[in-house]
Coordinates of C-alpha atoms and ligand atoms in Angstrom, one line a residue:
M1 CA -18.4 -97.3 -65.0
R2 CA -19.9 -94.9 -67.4
V3 CA -17.6 -92.1 -68.0
S4 CA -17.3 -89.3 -70.9
V5 CA -14.5 -87.7 -72.5
V6 CA -15.1 -84.2 -73.9
G7 CA -12.6 -83.3 -76.7
L8 CA -11.4 -86.1 -79.1
G9 CA -8.0 -84.8 -80.3
Y10 CA -4.7 -86.9 -79.6
L11 CA -5.3 -86.9 -75.9
G12 CA -9.0 -87.4 -75.7
A13 CA -9.4 -89.9 -78.4
V14 CA -6.8 -92.1 -76.8
H15 CA -8.0 -91.5 -73.4
A16 CA -11.6 -92.6 -74.5
A17 CA -10.6 -95.7 -76.3
S18 CA -8.1 -96.6 -73.5
M19 CA -10.7 -96.2 -70.7
A20 CA -13.0 -98.3 -72.9
S21 CA -10.5 -101.0 -73.0
L22 CA -10.0 -100.9 -69.1
G23 CA -13.7 -102.1 -69.1
H24 CA -15.5 -98.8 -68.8
E25 CA -18.5 -97.6 -70.8
V26 CA -17.4 -94.5 -72.5
V27 CA -18.8 -91.8 -74.6
G28 CA -16.8 -89.3 -76.3
V29 CA -17.8 -85.9 -77.7
D30 CA -16.6 -83.5 -79.9
V31 CA -17.7 -80.4 -81.9
D32 CA -16.0 -81.5 -85.1
A33 CA -18.6 -83.6 -87.0
A34 CA -15.8 -85.2 -89.1
R35 CA -14.0 -86.4 -86.4
V36 CA -17.0 -87.9 -84.5
E37 CA -17.9 -89.4 -87.8
S38 CA -14.5 -91.1 -88.3
L39 CA -14.1 -92.1 -84.9
A40 CA -17.7 -93.7 -84.7
L41 CA -16.5 -96.2 -87.7
G42 CA -13.5 -97.0 -85.6
K43 CA -11.1 -95.1 -88.0
S44 CA -8.7 -92.9 -86.2
P45 CA -8.4 -89.2 -87.8
F46 CA -4.8 -89.3 -87.1
F47 CA -1.7 -91.4 -87.0
E48 CA -0.6 -92.7 -83.3
P49 CA 1.0 -96.4 -83.2
G50 CA -1.6 -98.7 -81.6
F51 CA -4.6 -96.6 -81.5
D52 CA -6.4 -97.9 -84.5
E53 CA -6.6 -101.2 -82.9
L54 CA -7.7 -99.9 -79.7
L55 CA -10.2 -97.9 -81.4
A56 CA -11.9 -100.7 -83.5
R57 CA -11.8 -102.9 -80.2
A58 CA -13.5 -100.2 -78.3
V59 CA -16.2 -99.4 -80.8
G60 CA -16.6 -103.0 -82.2
A61 CA -17.2 -104.2 -78.4
G62 CA -19.6 -101.4 -78.0
R63 CA -17.7 -99.9 -75.1
L64 CA -17.3 -96.7 -77.0
S65 CA -19.9 -94.5 -78.8
V66 CA -19.2 -90.9 -79.8
S67 CA -21.3 -87.7 -80.4
A68 CA -21.3 -84.4 -81.5
D69 CA -23.9 -83.7 -78.8
V70 CA -23.0 -82.9 -75.6
A71 CA -26.4 -84.2 -74.2
A72 CA -24.8 -87.7 -74.7
V73 CA -22.6 -87.4 -71.5
A74 CA -25.8 -87.8 -69.4
G75 CA -25.8 -90.8 -67.0
A76 CA -21.8 -90.6 -67.0
R77 CA -20.4 -90.2 -63.3
V78 CA -17.2 -89.0 -64.5
H79 CA -16.4 -86.5 -67.3
F80 CA -13.2 -86.0 -68.6
V81 CA -12.3 -82.5 -70.2
C82 CA -9.5 -83.0 -72.9
V83 CA -10.0 -80.2 -75.3
G84 CA -6.7 -78.3 -76.4
T85 CA -5.3 -75.0 -74.9
P86 CA -3.3 -73.4 -78.0
Q87 CA -1.2 -70.4 -78.1
A88 CA -3.5 -67.3 -78.2
A89 CA -3.2 -65.2 -81.2
G90 CA -0.7 -62.1 -80.8
S91 CA 0.6 -63.5 -77.3
G92 CA 2.2 -66.3 -75.3
A93 CA -0.6 -67.1 -73.3
A94 CA -2.7 -70.1 -73.6
D95 CA -6.2 -69.7 -75.5
L96 CA -8.4 -71.1 -72.8
S97 CA -11.9 -70.6 -74.9
F98 CA -12.1 -74.4 -75.7
V99 CA -11.9 -75.2 -72.0
E100 CA -14.3 -72.6 -71.0
A101 CA -16.6 -73.7 -73.6
A102 CA -16.3 -77.2 -72.6
V103 CA -17.2 -76.9 -69.2
S104 CA -20.1 -74.6 -69.9
S105 CA -21.6 -77.2 -72.3
L106 CA -21.4 -79.9 -69.8
V107 CA -22.6 -78.0 -66.9
P108 CA -26.3 -78.5 -67.9
H109 CA -25.8 -82.1 -68.2
L110 CA -24.2 -82.9 -64.9
A111 CA -25.9 -84.5 -61.9
V112 CA -25.4 -84.4 -58.2
G113 CA -22.2 -86.4 -57.2
D114 CA -20.7 -86.1 -60.6
V115 CA -17.0 -85.5 -61.0
V116 CA -15.6 -83.3 -63.9
V117 CA -11.7 -84.2 -64.3
G118 CA -9.6 -81.7 -66.3
K119 CA -7.1 -83.0 -68.2
S120 CA -6.1 -80.0 -70.6
T121 CA -2.9 -78.1 -69.8
V122 CA -4.1 -74.9 -68.3
P123 CA -2.4 -71.7 -66.5
V124 CA -2.2 -72.2 -62.8
G125 CA -5.3 -70.7 -61.4
T126 CA -7.6 -71.8 -63.9
A127 CA -9.0 -75.0 -62.0
T128 CA -10.3 -72.7 -59.3
G129 CA -12.4 -70.7 -61.3
L130 CA -13.8 -73.7 -63.2
A131 CA -14.4 -75.8 -59.7
A132 CA -17.0 -72.7 -58.7
R133 CA -19.2 -73.4 -62.0
V134 CA -19.0 -77.2 -61.4
E135 CA -20.0 -76.9 -57.6
A136 CA -22.8 -74.9 -58.4
V137 CA -24.7 -78.0 -59.9
G138 CA -23.2 -80.3 -57.0
A139 CA -20.4 -81.9 -58.9
T140 CA -16.7 -81.5 -58.2
L141 CA -13.8 -80.7 -60.2
V142 CA -10.5 -82.9 -60.0
W143 CA -7.5 -81.7 -61.9
N144 CA -5.7 -84.6 -63.4
P145 CA -2.8 -83.5 -65.6
E146 CA -1.9 -85.7 -68.4
F147 CA 1.8 -86.7 -69.3
L148 CA 1.5 -88.7 -72.4
R149 CA 3.9 -88.4 -75.5
E150 CA 2.6 -88.8 -79.2
G151 CA 4.0 -91.9 -80.5
F152 CA 3.5 -93.6 -77.1
A153 CA 0.1 -92.3 -76.3
V154 CA -1.6 -95.5 -75.6
A155 CA 1.4 -97.0 -73.7
D156 CA 1.4 -94.0 -71.5
T157 CA -2.3 -93.7 -71.0
L158 CA -2.7 -97.2 -69.9
H159 CA 0.6 -97.3 -68.1
P160 CA 1.3 -93.6 -66.8
D161 CA 4.5 -93.2 -64.7
R162 CA 2.3 -91.2 -62.2
I163 CA -1.2 -90.3 -61.6
V164 CA -1.6 -86.7 -60.1
Y165 CA -4.9 -85.4 -58.7
G166 CA -5.6 -81.9 -57.7
V167 CA -8.6 -81.9 -55.5
P168 CA -10.7 -79.4 -53.1
E169 CA -9.8 -79.9 -49.4
G170 CA -12.1 -82.3 -47.0
E171 CA -14.5 -84.9 -47.6
V172 CA -15.9 -83.5 -51.0
G173 CA -12.4 -83.8 -52.4
R174 CA -11.7 -87.5 -50.9
R175 CA -15.0 -88.8 -52.3
A176 CA -14.3 -87.3 -55.7
A177 CA -10.5 -88.8 -55.9
A178 CA -12.4 -92.3 -54.4
L179 CA -14.6 -91.8 -57.9
V180 CA -11.6 -91.1 -60.2
D181 CA -9.4 -94.1 -58.4
E182 CA -12.5 -96.4 -59.7
V183 CA -11.7 -95.4 -63.1
Y184 CA -8.2 -95.7 -63.0
A185 CA -8.3 -99.1 -60.9
T186 CA -6.2 -101.0 -63.2
P187 CA -3.1 -98.8 -63.5
L188 CA -3.3 -98.0 -59.7
A189 CA -3.4 -101.7 -59.1
E190 CA -0.1 -101.9 -61.0
G191 CA 1.6 -99.8 -58.5
T192 CA 1.6 -96.6 -60.3
P193 CA 2.7 -93.8 -57.9
Q194 CA -0.1 -91.3 -57.1
V195 CA 0.2 -87.6 -55.8
V196 CA -3.0 -86.1 -54.6
T197 CA -2.8 -82.4 -53.8
D198 CA -4.4 -79.1 -54.3
Y199 CA -5.5 -77.8 -57.5
A200 CA -2.7 -74.9 -58.1
T201 CA 0.0 -77.8 -57.3
A202 CA -1.6 -80.3 -59.9
E203 CA -1.6 -77.4 -62.6
L204 CA 1.9 -76.5 -61.9
V205 CA 3.1 -80.1 -62.1
K206 CA 2.3 -80.3 -65.6
V207 CA 3.8 -77.2 -66.7
A208 CA 7.0 -77.6 -64.6
A209 CA 7.4 -81.2 -66.2
N210 CA 7.3 -79.8 -69.5
S211 CA 9.6 -77.0 -68.9
F212 CA 12.0 -79.2 -67.3
L213 CA 11.9 -81.1 -70.4
A214 CA 12.2 -78.2 -72.5
T215 CA 15.3 -77.0 -70.4
K216 CA 17.0 -80.3 -70.8
I217 CA 16.7 -80.2 -74.6
S218 CA 17.7 -76.6 -74.7
F219 CA 20.7 -77.3 -72.5
I220 CA 22.1 -79.7 -74.8
N221 CA 21.5 -77.6 -77.8
A222 CA 23.5 -74.8 -76.0
M223 CA 26.3 -77.3 -75.4
A224 CA 26.0 -77.8 -79.2
E225 CA 26.6 -74.4 -80.0
L226 CA 29.7 -74.5 -77.9
C227 CA 30.7 -77.6 -79.3
E228 CA 30.4 -75.9 -82.7
V229 CA 32.5 -72.8 -82.3
A230 CA 35.1 -74.9 -79.9
G231 CA 35.4 -78.1 -82.0
G232 CA 33.8 -80.7 -79.7
D233 CA 31.2 -83.4 -80.2
V234 CA 27.9 -82.8 -78.4
T235 CA 27.1 -86.3 -79.0
R236 CA 30.0 -87.6 -77.0
L237 CA 29.4 -84.8 -74.5
A238 CA 25.9 -86.1 -73.8
D239 CA 26.9 -89.6 -73.4
A240 CA 29.3 -88.5 -70.9
I241 CA 27.5 -86.6 -68.8
G242 CA 24.6 -88.7 -69.0
H243 CA 26.4 -91.5 -67.3
D244 CA 25.7 -89.5 -64.2
Q245 CA 22.5 -90.6 -62.9
R246 CA 21.8 -87.7 -61.5
I247 CA 21.7 -86.2 -65.2
G248 CA 20.6 -89.3 -67.0
R249 CA 21.1 -89.6 -70.9
R250 CA 17.4 -89.4 -71.8
F251 CA 16.0 -86.2 -73.6
L252 CA 19.7 -85.0 -73.9
N253 CA 19.5 -85.6 -77.7
A254 CA 20.8 -82.6 -79.5
G255 CA 19.7 -81.6 -82.7
L256 CA 16.9 -79.5 -84.4
G257 CA 15.4 -78.9 -80.9
F258 CA 11.9 -79.3 -79.7
G259 CA 8.5 -78.6 -81.4
G260 CA 5.0 -80.1 -81.2
G261 CA 1.6 -78.9 -79.6
C262 CA 2.9 -79.0 -76.0
L263 CA 6.6 -78.0 -75.3
P264 CA 6.8 -74.5 -77.0
K265 CA 3.1 -73.2 -76.3
D266 CA 3.6 -74.6 -72.5
I267 CA 6.6 -72.8 -71.7
R268 CA 5.5 -69.5 -73.2
A269 CA 2.0 -69.8 -71.3
F270 CA 4.1 -70.6 -68.3
M271 CA 6.1 -67.4 -68.8
A272 CA 2.7 -65.5 -69.6
R273 CA 0.8 -66.6 -66.3
A274 CA 4.3 -66.2 -64.0
D275 CA 4.1 -62.5 -65.2
E276 CA 0.4 -62.0 -64.5
L277 CA 1.1 -63.4 -61.0
G278 CA 4.1 -60.9 -60.4
A279 CA 6.7 -63.8 -60.6
G280 CA 7.7 -63.2 -64.1
E281 CA 11.8 -63.4 -63.0
A282 CA 11.1 -67.0 -61.6
V283 CA 10.7 -68.4 -65.0
A284 CA 12.6 -65.8 -67.2
F285 CA 15.2 -68.6 -68.1
L286 CA 12.5 -70.2 -70.1
G287 CA 12.7 -67.3 -72.6
E288 CA 16.4 -68.3 -73.0
V289 CA 15.2 -72.0 -73.6
D290 CA 13.0 -70.8 -76.3
A291 CA 15.5 -68.8 -77.8
I292 CA 18.0 -71.7 -78.0
N293 CA 15.6 -73.8 -79.6
T294 CA 14.7 -71.5 -82.2
R295 CA 18.3 -70.7 -83.1
R296 CA 18.9 -74.3 -83.8
R297 CA 16.4 -74.0 -86.8
A298 CA 18.3 -70.9 -88.0
R299 CA 21.7 -72.8 -87.7
M300 CA 20.4 -75.7 -89.8
V301 CA 19.3 -73.2 -92.6
E302 CA 23.0 -71.7 -92.4
L303 CA 24.3 -75.1 -92.7
A304 CA 22.4 -75.9 -95.6
V305 CA 23.5 -72.5 -97.5
E306 CA 27.2 -73.5 -96.6
V307 CA 27.4 -76.6 -97.9
L308 CA 25.2 -75.4 -101.3
G309 CA 28.1 -73.0 -101.7
G310 CA 26.5 -69.9 -100.5
D311 CA 23.5 -69.9 -102.9
V312 CA 20.5 -72.0 -102.6
A313 CA 18.4 -70.4 -105.5
G314 CA 17.5 -73.2 -107.7
A315 CA 19.2 -76.1 -105.7
R316 CA 17.2 -79.2 -104.9
V317 CA 16.9 -79.7 -101.1
A318 CA 15.6 -83.4 -100.2
V319 CA 14.1 -82.6 -96.4
L320 CA 13.7 -86.1 -94.8
G321 CA 10.6 -85.7 -91.9
A322 CA 7.8 -83.0 -91.6
A323 CA 6.3 -84.4 -88.4
F324 CA 7.8 -82.7 -85.1
K325 CA 8.8 -86.1 -84.0
P326 CA 9.0 -89.6 -85.1
D327 CA 5.9 -92.0 -85.1
S328 CA 3.6 -88.9 -85.3
D329 CA 1.7 -87.1 -88.2
D330 CA 1.5 -84.0 -86.1
V331 CA 3.2 -80.9 -87.9
R332 CA 2.4 -78.2 -85.2
D333 CA 5.4 -76.0 -84.6
S334 CA 7.6 -78.7 -86.5
P335 CA 11.1 -77.9 -86.6
A336 CA 11.5 -79.7 -90.0
L337 CA 8.9 -78.3 -91.4
D338 CA 9.8 -74.7 -90.6
V339 CA 13.4 -75.4 -91.9
A340 CA 11.8 -76.6 -94.8
A341 CA 9.7 -73.4 -95.6
R342 CA 12.7 -71.2 -94.5
L343 CA 14.6 -72.8 -97.4
D344 CA 12.1 -72.4 -99.8
G345 CA 11.8 -68.8 -99.0
L346 CA 15.4 -68.7 -100.2
G347 CA 14.4 -69.9 -103.5
A348 CA 15.7 -73.5 -103.2
H349 CA 13.5 -76.3 -104.7
V350 CA 12.5 -78.2 -101.6
V351 CA 11.3 -81.8 -101.6
V352 CA 9.7 -83.1 -98.5
H353 CA 9.4 -86.8 -97.6
D354 CA 7.4 -87.9 -94.4
P355 CA 6.1 -91.6 -93.8
Q356 CA 2.7 -90.4 -92.1
A357 CA 2.7 -86.3 -92.0
I358 CA 2.5 -85.3 -95.9
D359 CA -1.2 -84.4 -95.7
N360 CA -0.9 -82.1 -92.7
A361 CA 2.3 -80.6 -93.8
R362 CA 0.7 -79.9 -97.0
R363 CA -2.3 -78.1 -95.5
K364 CA 0.4 -75.8 -93.3
E365 CA 3.0 -75.5 -96.0
P366 CA 1.2 -75.8 -99.4
S367 CA 3.9 -74.0 -101.5
L368 CA 6.4 -77.0 -100.8
A369 CA 6.9 -80.0 -103.2
Y370 CA 6.1 -83.2 -101.3
E371 CA 7.0 -86.9 -102.4
R372 CA 5.8 -90.0 -100.7
D373 CA 8.4 -92.3 -102.1
L374 CA 11.7 -91.8 -100.1
E375 CA 14.0 -92.7 -103.2
A376 CA 12.0 -90.4 -105.5
A377 CA 12.4 -87.5 -102.8
L378 CA 16.2 -88.2 -102.8
T379 CA 16.8 -88.4 -106.4
G380 CA 18.8 -85.3 -107.9
A381 CA 19.2 -83.9 -104.5
D382 CA 22.0 -81.4 -103.7
V383 CA 21.7 -81.8 -100.2
V384 CA 19.7 -84.1 -98.0
L385 CA 18.5 -82.7 -94.7
V386 CA 17.2 -85.6 -92.0
L387 CA 14.9 -83.3 -89.8
T388 CA 12.8 -86.2 -88.3
E389 CA 14.6 -89.3 -87.0
W390 CA 12.2 -91.8 -88.6
R391 CA 13.2 -95.4 -88.8
H392 CA 13.0 -95.2 -92.3
Y393 CA 16.0 -92.9 -92.6
R394 CA 18.0 -94.5 -89.9
D395 CA 17.8 -97.4 -92.1
L396 CA 18.6 -96.1 -95.1
D397 CA 21.4 -97.7 -97.2
P398 CA 23.9 -94.9 -97.6
A399 CA 25.6 -96.3 -100.7
R400 CA 22.3 -96.9 -102.2
A401 CA 21.2 -93.5 -101.4
A402 CA 24.4 -92.0 -102.7
G403 CA 23.8 -93.4 -106.3
L404 CA 20.2 -91.5 -106.2
V405 CA 21.4 -87.9 -105.3
A406 CA 23.0 -85.2 -107.6
R407 CA 25.6 -84.4 -104.6
P408 CA 26.5 -86.8 -101.6
Q409 CA 25.9 -84.1 -98.7
V410 CA 23.7 -85.2 -96.0
L411 CA 22.8 -82.8 -93.1
D412 CA 22.0 -84.8 -89.7
G413 CA 19.5 -82.7 -87.8
R414 CA 18.8 -85.4 -85.4
G415 CA 21.8 -87.3 -84.8
A416 CA 20.1 -90.2 -86.7
L417 CA 22.6 -91.5 -89.0
D418 CA 25.8 -93.5 -88.6
R419 CA 28.3 -91.0 -89.4
D420 CA 31.0 -93.4 -90.1
A421 CA 28.8 -95.8 -92.6
W422 CA 27.7 -92.4 -94.5
Q423 CA 31.2 -91.2 -94.8
A424 CA 32.4 -94.7 -95.9
A425 CA 29.8 -94.6 -98.8
G426 CA 31.3 -91.2 -100.0
W427 CA 29.1 -88.7 -98.4
T428 CA 29.8 -85.4 -96.7
Y429 CA 28.2 -85.7 -93.6
R430 CA 27.5 -82.6 -91.4
A431 CA 25.5 -82.4 -87.9
L432 CA 24.7 -79.9 -85.4
G433 CA 27.2 -79.8 -82.7
R434 CA 29.5 -82.3 -84.1
P435 CA 32.7 -81.7 -86.3
Ligands
UGA1 C1 5.6 -83.9 -74.4 C2 6.0 -84.3 -73.0 O1 7.0 -85.1 -73.2 C3 4.7 -85.4 -72.4 O2 5.3 -85.6 -71.1 C4 3.7 -84.5 -72.2 O3 2.2 -85.1 -71.9 C5 3.0 -84.0 -73.7 O4 4.2 -83.0 -74.1 C6 2.1 -82.8 -73.5 O5 1.9 -81.8 -72.7 O6 1.0 -83.3 -73.8 P1 5.2 -84.7 -76.8 O7 5.1 -83.0 -77.4 O8 4.4 -85.7 -77.5 O9 5.3 -84.9 -75.3 O10 6.9 -85.0 -77.4 P2 8.3 -85.2 -76.7 O11 8.7 -86.6 -76.7 O12 8.4 -84.4 -75.3 O13 9.1 -84.4 -77.9 C7 8.8 -82.9 -77.8 C8 9.9 -82.5 -79.0 O14 11.4 -82.4 -78.1 C9 10.0 -83.1 -80.2 O15 10.3 -82.1 -81.2 C10 11.4 -84.0 -80.1 O16 12.0 -84.0 -81.4 C11 12.3 -82.9 -79.4 N1 13.3 -83.7 -78.3 C12 13.2 -84.6 -77.4 C13 14.7 -83.3 -78.8 O17 15.1 -82.4 -79.4 N2 15.5 -83.9 -78.0 C14 15.2 -85.0 -77.0 O18 16.2 -85.5 -76.5 C15 14.1 -85.2 -76.8

């Protein structure tokens, strides 16, 4: 089927190439000319494992074309809206201007019977407003939230763990769902669970899922705070409670907490929207989830100051990791980069290493020093902070690393290192929530 994808960021670009790999004829549209140019050449504008190959194959086979002109969507029957909904300046609410602009630009090119599929994360109630504009030209809106994780974006798109549609009532909704089913025929045939519901539920599913994940992370980080004052080990605690299948061990990794372009802004937008609906109390706990998360960053800075003897001015600090998570070059709301910037603000000489995110980090925090070579980043360090759990850091040889630094002191912000091995190699090892 001919489909269009509007918005070619982490979500849209991966979605477009994935739909092409399922055999569809895909046209992708983005207002960013440089991004379009890169994608048209089959080159990814960002780092995402497996995406380069998928993109090159889709472009090479002629199944994916890209354009900066939205008129290129004409002839497609299903149009995916994949633009961002960042946090609005000066408030916790979502900035919907990109979604509004995308739908406005699409409407003049829609044909009767087309389906517009919203994938962006939006405050509940948004779809109903957009649906009226789409219906005015004889098309139908389906709300189909996306659950992909960066670092696993290709696998999550091709093999999602569920497919959710919010559709209007009656025959028009059933017809629209059936058309989108054709696009997702392959994952549906694999037995992917499907939930078809109303717009509000579909919108809420997305923010509820991200709120739950954020809460799970802040729960274990709250336990880390308790472990720190009571002398417990949060890693062992997580292992033990995780054996209860009702709780589960996944997403119970204590450390520097969550960042990225989704979890932090989604819980804030959820609180803002709930307030507007007069139900702020129902999700007021997310304010605490956010506060616990931010406190972890402050605690990491305190720990660094402590091991440096109370004065960081002039100390050389090696920060390993700038991306908000491994296998990504995304530095949006990155806990690692935040800690690096705070230590820089205290007068430390911070040297940041990351296998993929240095260019993005430099744009965001230009005053920090960056080093692409891991051993050079470690050389002469008074303290080493592991803030993103890249495999490169897990695989470090502690004995060799000890020979490079000025003082063998390591702070493990992600529970990434083998504590016994590092201590055996002469390192002072400190971690959040562990003795
Ligand atoms: C998140 C959700 O996991 C996806 O399902 C969702 O589709 C996506 O947001 C979105 O809304 O688009 P993502 O932001 O890629 O995906 O990253 P996660 O894997 O959820 O990690 C988020 C943050 O939590 C990272 O900073 C990570 O380091 C941190 N984290 C994760 C922990 O601190 N502890 C954990 O146990 C797990």
